[in-house]
PDB file of C-alpha atoms in Angstrom:
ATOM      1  CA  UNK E   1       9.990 -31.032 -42.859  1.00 50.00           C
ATOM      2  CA  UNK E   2      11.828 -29.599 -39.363  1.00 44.00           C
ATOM      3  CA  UNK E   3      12.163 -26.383 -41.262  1.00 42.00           C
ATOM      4  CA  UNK E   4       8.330 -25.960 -41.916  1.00 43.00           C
ATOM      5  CA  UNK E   5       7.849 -27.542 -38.532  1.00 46.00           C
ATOM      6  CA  UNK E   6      10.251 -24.790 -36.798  1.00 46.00           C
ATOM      7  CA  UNK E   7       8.628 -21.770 -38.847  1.00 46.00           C
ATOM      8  CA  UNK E   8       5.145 -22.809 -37.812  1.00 47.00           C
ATOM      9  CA  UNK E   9       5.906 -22.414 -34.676  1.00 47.00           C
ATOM     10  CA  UNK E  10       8.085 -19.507 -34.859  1.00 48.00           C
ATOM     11  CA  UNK E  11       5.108 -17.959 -36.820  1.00 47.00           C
ATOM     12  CA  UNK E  12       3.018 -18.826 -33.679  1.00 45.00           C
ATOM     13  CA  UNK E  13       5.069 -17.799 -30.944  1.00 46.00           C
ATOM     14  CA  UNK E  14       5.165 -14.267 -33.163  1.00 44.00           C
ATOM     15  CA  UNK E  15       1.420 -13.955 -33.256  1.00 45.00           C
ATOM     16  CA  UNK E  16       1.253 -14.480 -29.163  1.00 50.00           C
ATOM     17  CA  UNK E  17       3.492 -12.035 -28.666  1.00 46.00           C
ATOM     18  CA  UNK E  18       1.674  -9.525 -31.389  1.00 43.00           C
ATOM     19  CA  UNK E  19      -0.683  -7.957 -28.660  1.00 42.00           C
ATOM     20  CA  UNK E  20       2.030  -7.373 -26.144  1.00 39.00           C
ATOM     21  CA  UNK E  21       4.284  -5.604 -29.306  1.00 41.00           C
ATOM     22  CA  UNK E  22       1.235  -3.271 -30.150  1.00 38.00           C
ATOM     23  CA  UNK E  23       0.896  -2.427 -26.316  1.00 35.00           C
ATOM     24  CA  UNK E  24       4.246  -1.512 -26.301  1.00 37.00           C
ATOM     25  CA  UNK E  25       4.512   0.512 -29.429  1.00 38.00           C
ATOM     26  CA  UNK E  26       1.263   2.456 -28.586  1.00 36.00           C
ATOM     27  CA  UNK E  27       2.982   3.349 -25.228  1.00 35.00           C
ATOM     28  CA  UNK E  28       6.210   4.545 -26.697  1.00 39.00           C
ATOM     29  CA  UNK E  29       4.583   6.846 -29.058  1.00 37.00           C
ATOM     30  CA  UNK E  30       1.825   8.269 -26.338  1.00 39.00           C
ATOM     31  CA  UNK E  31       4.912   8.956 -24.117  1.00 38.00           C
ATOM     32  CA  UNK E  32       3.731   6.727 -21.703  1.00 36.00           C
ATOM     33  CA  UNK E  33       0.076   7.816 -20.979  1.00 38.00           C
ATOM     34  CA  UNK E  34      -3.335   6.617 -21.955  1.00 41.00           C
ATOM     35  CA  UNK E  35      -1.567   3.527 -23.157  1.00 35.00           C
ATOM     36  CA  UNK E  36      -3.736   1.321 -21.502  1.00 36.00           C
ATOM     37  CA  UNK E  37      -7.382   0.682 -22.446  1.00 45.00           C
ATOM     38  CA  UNK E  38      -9.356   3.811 -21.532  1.00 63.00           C
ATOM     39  CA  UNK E  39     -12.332   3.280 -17.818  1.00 72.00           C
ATOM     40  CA  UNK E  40     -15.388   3.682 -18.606  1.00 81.00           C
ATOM     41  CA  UNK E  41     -16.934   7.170 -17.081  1.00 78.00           C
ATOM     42  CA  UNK E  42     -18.869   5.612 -13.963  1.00 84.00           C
ATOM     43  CA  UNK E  43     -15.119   3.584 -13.209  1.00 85.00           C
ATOM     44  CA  UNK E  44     -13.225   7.119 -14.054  1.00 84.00           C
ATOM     45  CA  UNK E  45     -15.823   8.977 -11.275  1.00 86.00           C
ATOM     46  CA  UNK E  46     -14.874   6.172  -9.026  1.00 90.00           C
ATOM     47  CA  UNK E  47     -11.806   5.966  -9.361  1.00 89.00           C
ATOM     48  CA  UNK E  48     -11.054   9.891  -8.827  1.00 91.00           C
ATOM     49  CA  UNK E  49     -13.809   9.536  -5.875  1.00 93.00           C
ATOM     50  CA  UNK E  50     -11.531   7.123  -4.227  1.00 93.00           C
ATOM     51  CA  UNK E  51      -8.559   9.308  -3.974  1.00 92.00           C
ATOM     52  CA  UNK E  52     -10.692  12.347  -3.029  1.00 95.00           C
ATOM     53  CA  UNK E  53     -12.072   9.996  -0.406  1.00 96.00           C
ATOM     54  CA  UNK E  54      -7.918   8.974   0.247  1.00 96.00           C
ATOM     55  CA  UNK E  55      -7.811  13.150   0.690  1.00 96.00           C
ATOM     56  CA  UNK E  56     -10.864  13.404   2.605  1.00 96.00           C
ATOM     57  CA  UNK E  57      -9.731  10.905   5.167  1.00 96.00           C
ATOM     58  CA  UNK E  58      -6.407  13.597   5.788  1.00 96.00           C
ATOM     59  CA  UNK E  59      -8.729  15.198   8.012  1.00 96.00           C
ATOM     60  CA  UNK E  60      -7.142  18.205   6.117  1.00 96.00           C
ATOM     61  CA  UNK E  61      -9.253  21.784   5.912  1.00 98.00           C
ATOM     62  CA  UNK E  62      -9.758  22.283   2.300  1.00 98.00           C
ATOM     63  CA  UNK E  63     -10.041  26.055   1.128  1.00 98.00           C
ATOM     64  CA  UNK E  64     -11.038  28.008  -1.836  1.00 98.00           C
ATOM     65  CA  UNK E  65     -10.172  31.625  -1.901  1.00 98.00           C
ATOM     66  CA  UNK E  66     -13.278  33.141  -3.624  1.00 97.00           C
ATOM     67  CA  UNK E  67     -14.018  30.281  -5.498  1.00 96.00           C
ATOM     68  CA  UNK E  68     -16.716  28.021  -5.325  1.00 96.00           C
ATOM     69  CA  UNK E  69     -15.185  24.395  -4.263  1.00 96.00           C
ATOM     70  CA  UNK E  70     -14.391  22.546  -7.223  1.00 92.00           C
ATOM     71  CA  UNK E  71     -13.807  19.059  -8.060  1.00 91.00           C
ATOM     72  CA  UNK E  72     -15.063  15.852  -7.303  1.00 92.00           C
ATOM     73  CA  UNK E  73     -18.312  15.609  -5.791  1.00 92.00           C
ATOM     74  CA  UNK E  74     -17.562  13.918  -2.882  1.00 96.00           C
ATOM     75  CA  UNK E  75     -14.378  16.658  -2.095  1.00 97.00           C
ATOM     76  CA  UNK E  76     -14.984  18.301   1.293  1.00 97.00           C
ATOM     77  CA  UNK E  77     -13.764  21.641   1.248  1.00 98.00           C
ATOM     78  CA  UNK E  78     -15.536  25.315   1.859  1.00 98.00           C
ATOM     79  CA  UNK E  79     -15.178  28.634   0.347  1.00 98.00           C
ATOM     80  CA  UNK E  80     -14.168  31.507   2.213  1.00 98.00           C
ATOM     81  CA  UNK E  81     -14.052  35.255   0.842  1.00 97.00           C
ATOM     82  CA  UNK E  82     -11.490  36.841   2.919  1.00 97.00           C
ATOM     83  CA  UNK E  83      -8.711  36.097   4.591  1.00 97.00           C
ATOM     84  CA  UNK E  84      -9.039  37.442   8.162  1.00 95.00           C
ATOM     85  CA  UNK E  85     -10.404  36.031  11.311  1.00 95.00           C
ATOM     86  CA  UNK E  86     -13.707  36.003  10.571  1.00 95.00           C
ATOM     87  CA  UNK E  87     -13.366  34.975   6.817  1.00 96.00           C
ATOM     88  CA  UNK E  88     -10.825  32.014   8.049  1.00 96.00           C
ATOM     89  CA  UNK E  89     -13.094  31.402  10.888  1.00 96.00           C
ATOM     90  CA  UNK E  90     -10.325  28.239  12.134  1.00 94.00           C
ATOM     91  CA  UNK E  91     -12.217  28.441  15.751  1.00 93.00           C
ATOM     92  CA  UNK E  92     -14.663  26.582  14.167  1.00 94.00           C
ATOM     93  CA  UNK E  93     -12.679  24.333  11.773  1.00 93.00           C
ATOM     94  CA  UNK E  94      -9.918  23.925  14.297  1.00 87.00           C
ATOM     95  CA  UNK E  95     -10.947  20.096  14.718  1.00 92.00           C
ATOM     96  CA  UNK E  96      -8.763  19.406  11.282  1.00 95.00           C
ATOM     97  CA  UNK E  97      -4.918  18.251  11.689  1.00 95.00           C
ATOM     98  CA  UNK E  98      -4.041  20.572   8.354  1.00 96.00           C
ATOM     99  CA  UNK E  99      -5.476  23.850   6.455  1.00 98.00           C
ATOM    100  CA  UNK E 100      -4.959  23.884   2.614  1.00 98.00           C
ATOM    101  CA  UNK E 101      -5.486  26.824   0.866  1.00 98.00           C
ATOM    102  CA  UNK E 102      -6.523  27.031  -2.544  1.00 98.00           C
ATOM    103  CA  UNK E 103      -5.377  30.391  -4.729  1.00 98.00           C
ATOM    104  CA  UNK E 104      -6.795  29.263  -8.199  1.00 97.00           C
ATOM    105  CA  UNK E 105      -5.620  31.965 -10.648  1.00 96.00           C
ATOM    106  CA  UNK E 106      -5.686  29.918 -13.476  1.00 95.00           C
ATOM    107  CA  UNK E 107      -8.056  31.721 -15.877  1.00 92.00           C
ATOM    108  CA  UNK E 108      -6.878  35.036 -14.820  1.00 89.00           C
ATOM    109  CA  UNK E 109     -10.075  36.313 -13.059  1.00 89.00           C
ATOM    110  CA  UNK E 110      -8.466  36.385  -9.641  1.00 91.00           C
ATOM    111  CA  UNK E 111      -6.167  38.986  -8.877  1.00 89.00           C
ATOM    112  CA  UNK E 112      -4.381  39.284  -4.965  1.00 95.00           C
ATOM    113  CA  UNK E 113      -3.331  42.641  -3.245  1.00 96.00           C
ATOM    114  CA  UNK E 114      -0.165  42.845  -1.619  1.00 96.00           C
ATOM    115  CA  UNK E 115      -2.667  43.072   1.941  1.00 97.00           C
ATOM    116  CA  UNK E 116      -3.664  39.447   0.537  1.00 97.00           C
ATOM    117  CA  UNK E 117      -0.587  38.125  -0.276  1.00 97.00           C
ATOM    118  CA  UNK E 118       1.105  39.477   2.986  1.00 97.00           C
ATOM    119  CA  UNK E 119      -1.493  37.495   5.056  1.00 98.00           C
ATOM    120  CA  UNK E 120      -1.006  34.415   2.604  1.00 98.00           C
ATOM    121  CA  UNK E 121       2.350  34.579   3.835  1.00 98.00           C
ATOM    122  CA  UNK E 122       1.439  34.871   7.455  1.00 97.00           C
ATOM    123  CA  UNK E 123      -0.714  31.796   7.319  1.00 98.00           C
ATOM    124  CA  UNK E 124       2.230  29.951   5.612  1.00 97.00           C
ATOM    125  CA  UNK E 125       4.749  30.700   8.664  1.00 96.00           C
ATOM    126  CA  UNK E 126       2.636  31.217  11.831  1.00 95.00           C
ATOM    127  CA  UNK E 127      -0.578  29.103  10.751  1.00 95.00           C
ATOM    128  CA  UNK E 128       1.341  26.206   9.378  1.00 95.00           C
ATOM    129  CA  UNK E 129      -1.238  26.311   6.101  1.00 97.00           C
ATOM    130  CA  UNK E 130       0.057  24.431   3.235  1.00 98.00           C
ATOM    131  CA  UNK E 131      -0.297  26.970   0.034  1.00 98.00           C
ATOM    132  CA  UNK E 132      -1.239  25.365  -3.575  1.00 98.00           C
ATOM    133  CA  UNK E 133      -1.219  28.216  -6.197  1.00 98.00           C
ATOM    134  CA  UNK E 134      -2.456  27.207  -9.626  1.00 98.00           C
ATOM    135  CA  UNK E 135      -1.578  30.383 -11.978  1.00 97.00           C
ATOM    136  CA  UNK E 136       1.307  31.513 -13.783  1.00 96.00           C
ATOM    137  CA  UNK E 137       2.046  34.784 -11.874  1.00 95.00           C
ATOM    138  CA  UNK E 138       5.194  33.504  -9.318  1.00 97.00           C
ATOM    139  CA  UNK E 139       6.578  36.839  -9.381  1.00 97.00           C
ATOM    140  CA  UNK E 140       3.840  38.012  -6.467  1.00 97.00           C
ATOM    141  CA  UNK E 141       4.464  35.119  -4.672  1.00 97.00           C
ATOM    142  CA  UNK E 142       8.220  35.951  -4.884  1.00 97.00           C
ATOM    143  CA  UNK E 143       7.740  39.179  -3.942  1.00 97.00           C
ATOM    144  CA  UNK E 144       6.162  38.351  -0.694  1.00 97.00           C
ATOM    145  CA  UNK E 145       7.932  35.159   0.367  1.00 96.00           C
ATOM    146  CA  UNK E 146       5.251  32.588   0.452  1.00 97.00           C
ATOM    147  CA  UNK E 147       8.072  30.895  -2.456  1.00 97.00           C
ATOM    148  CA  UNK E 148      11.703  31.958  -2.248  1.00 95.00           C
ATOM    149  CA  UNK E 149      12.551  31.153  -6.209  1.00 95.00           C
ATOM    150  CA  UNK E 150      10.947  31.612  -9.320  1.00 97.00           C
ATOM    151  CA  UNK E 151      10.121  27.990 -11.110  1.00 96.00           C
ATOM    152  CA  UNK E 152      11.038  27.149 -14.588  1.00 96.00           C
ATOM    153  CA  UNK E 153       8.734  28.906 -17.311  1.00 95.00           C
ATOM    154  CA  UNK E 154       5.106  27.196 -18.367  1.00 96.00           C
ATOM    155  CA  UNK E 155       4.639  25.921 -14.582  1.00 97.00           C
ATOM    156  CA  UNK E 156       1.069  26.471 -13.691  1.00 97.00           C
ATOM    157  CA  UNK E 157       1.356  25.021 -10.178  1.00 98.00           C
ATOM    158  CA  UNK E 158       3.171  25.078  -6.804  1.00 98.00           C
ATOM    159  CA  UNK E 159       2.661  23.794  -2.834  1.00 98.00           C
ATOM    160  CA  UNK E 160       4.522  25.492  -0.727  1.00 98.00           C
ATOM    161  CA  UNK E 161       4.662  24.840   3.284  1.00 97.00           C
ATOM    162  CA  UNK E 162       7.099  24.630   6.204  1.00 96.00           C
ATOM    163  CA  UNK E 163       7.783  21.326   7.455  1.00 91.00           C
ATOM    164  CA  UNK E 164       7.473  19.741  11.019  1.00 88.00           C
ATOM    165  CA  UNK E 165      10.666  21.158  11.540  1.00 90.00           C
ATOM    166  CA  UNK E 166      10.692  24.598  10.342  1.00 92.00           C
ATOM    167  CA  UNK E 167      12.424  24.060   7.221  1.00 93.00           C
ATOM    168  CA  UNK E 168      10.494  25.497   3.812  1.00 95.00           C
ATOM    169  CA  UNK E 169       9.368  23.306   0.950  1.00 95.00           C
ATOM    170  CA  UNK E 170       8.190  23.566  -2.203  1.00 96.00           C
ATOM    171  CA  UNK E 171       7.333  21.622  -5.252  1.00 96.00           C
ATOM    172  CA  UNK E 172       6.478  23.545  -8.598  1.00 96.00           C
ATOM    173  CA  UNK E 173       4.528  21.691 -11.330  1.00 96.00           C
ATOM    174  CA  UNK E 174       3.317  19.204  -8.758  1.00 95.00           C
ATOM    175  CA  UNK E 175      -0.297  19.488 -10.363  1.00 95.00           C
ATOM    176  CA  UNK E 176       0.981  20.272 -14.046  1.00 95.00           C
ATOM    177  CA  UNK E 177       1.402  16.933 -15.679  1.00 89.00           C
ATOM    178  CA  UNK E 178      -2.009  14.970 -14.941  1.00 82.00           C
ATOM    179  CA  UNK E 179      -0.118  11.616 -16.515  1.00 69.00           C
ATOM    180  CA  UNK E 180      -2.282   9.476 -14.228  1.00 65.00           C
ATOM    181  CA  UNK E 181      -5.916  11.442 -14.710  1.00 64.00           C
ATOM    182  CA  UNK E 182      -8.567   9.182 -14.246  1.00 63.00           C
ATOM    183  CA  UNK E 183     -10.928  11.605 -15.711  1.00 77.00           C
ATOM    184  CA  UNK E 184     -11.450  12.646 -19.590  1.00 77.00           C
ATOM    185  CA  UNK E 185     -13.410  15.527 -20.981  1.00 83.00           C
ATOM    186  CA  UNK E 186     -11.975  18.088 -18.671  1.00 88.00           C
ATOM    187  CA  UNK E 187     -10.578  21.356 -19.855  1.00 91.00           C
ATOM    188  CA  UNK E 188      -6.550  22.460 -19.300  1.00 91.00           C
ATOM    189  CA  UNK E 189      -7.473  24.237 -15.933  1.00 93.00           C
ATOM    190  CA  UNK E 190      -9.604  21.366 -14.780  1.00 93.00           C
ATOM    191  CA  UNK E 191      -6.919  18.929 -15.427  1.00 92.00           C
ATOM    192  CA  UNK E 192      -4.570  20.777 -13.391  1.00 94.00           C
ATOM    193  CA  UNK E 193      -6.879  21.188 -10.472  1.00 95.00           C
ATOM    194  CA  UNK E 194      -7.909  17.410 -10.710  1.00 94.00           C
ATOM    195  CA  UNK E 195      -4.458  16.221 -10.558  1.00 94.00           C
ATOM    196  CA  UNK E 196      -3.664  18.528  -7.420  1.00 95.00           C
ATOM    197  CA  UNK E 197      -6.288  17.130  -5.713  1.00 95.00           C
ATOM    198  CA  UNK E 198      -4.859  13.819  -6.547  1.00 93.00           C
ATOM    199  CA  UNK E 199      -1.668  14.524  -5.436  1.00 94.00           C
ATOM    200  CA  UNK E 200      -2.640  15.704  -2.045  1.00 96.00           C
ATOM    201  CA  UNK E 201      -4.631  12.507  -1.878  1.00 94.00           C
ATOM    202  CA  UNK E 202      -1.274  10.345  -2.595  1.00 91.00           C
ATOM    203  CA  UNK E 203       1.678  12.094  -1.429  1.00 92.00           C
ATOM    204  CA  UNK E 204       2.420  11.477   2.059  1.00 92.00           C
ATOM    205  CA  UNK E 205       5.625  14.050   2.192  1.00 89.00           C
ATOM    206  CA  UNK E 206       2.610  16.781   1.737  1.00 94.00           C
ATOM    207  CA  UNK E 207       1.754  15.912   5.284  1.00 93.00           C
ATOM    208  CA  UNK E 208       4.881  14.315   7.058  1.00 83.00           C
TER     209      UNK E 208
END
């Protein structure tokens, strides 16, 4: 009778801990993302509206290089078209503690003359602009020393600035894994700009 006793319980205790066992066997096999239940849309759009809101509150000048702004809706950022005084226009925007520029050469449709990457890489040294590149061609940047190294093959991203005290960094693929992406439904490129957003939002070395 203490035998049936102890496997009733047993058998109880097992079925508690059943949920908890799936949780963790769905995790292993997703590699560690989407493992939890997925948000609905409106909590996804909130959720990515609160870091962009986390980015917005940077006081950081947002650029697109001939690109329309992209993102979430509440993002503040501008386009410009060219990269000289009157395309940068930072009289104007020279209220803002940081200027990011965005070089978005994901899909291939945007292609940068050595004028424009030699002015890229004067903005990086005497303008103190933080550089994200989303793209796969490094070599350019190489060429013209906005990144002193090639990163490992497949990376699609990079940010690239000089820090408070002159020294360069860099961090490749910091947009190419979007493990944490509150949002579903968006394409490969999307994903990647979503998460650097994100990460601009969250890191605080970006800025330090």
């Amino acid at each position: 009778m203490r035998f049936m006793k102890n496997k009733t319980a047993m058998a109880i205790a097992l079925l508690g801990l059943l949920p908890i066992i799936v949780i963790i066997v769905v995790f292993s096999l997703g590699g560690g993302k989407a493992a939890m239940a997925p948000f609905s849309p409106d909590a996804q759009r909130k959720i990515m509206e609160d870091y962009t809101d986390k980015l917005n509150n940077r006081n950081a000048d947002i650029i697109f290089y001939k690109r329309d702004p992209e993102g979430p809706s509440n993002l503040k950022a501008r386009r410009i078209n060219a990269l000289n005084d009157q395309g940068l226009d930072l009289a104007r925007y020279g209220s803002y503690d940081y200027h990011v520029l965005i070089i978005n050469e994901l899909d291939g449709s945007l292609r940068l003359s050595i004028e424009e990457l030699q002015t890229v890489n004067k903005l990086l040294k005497e303008k103190n602009f933080r550089i994200v590149y989303l793209g796969s061609n490094f070599r350019q940047l190489v060429d013209n020393s906005i990144i002193s190294d090639l990163p490992s093959e497949g990376t699609k991203s990079i940010l690239t600035f000089y820090d408070k005290h002159g020294a360069k960094f860099s961090d490749s693929k910091f947009a190419d894994d979007p493990i944490a992406m509150p949002i579903v439904g968006l394409d490969r490129n999307q994903e990647i700009l979503y998460t650097a957003i994100e990460e601009l939002a969250n890191k605080d070395l970006f800025w330090n």
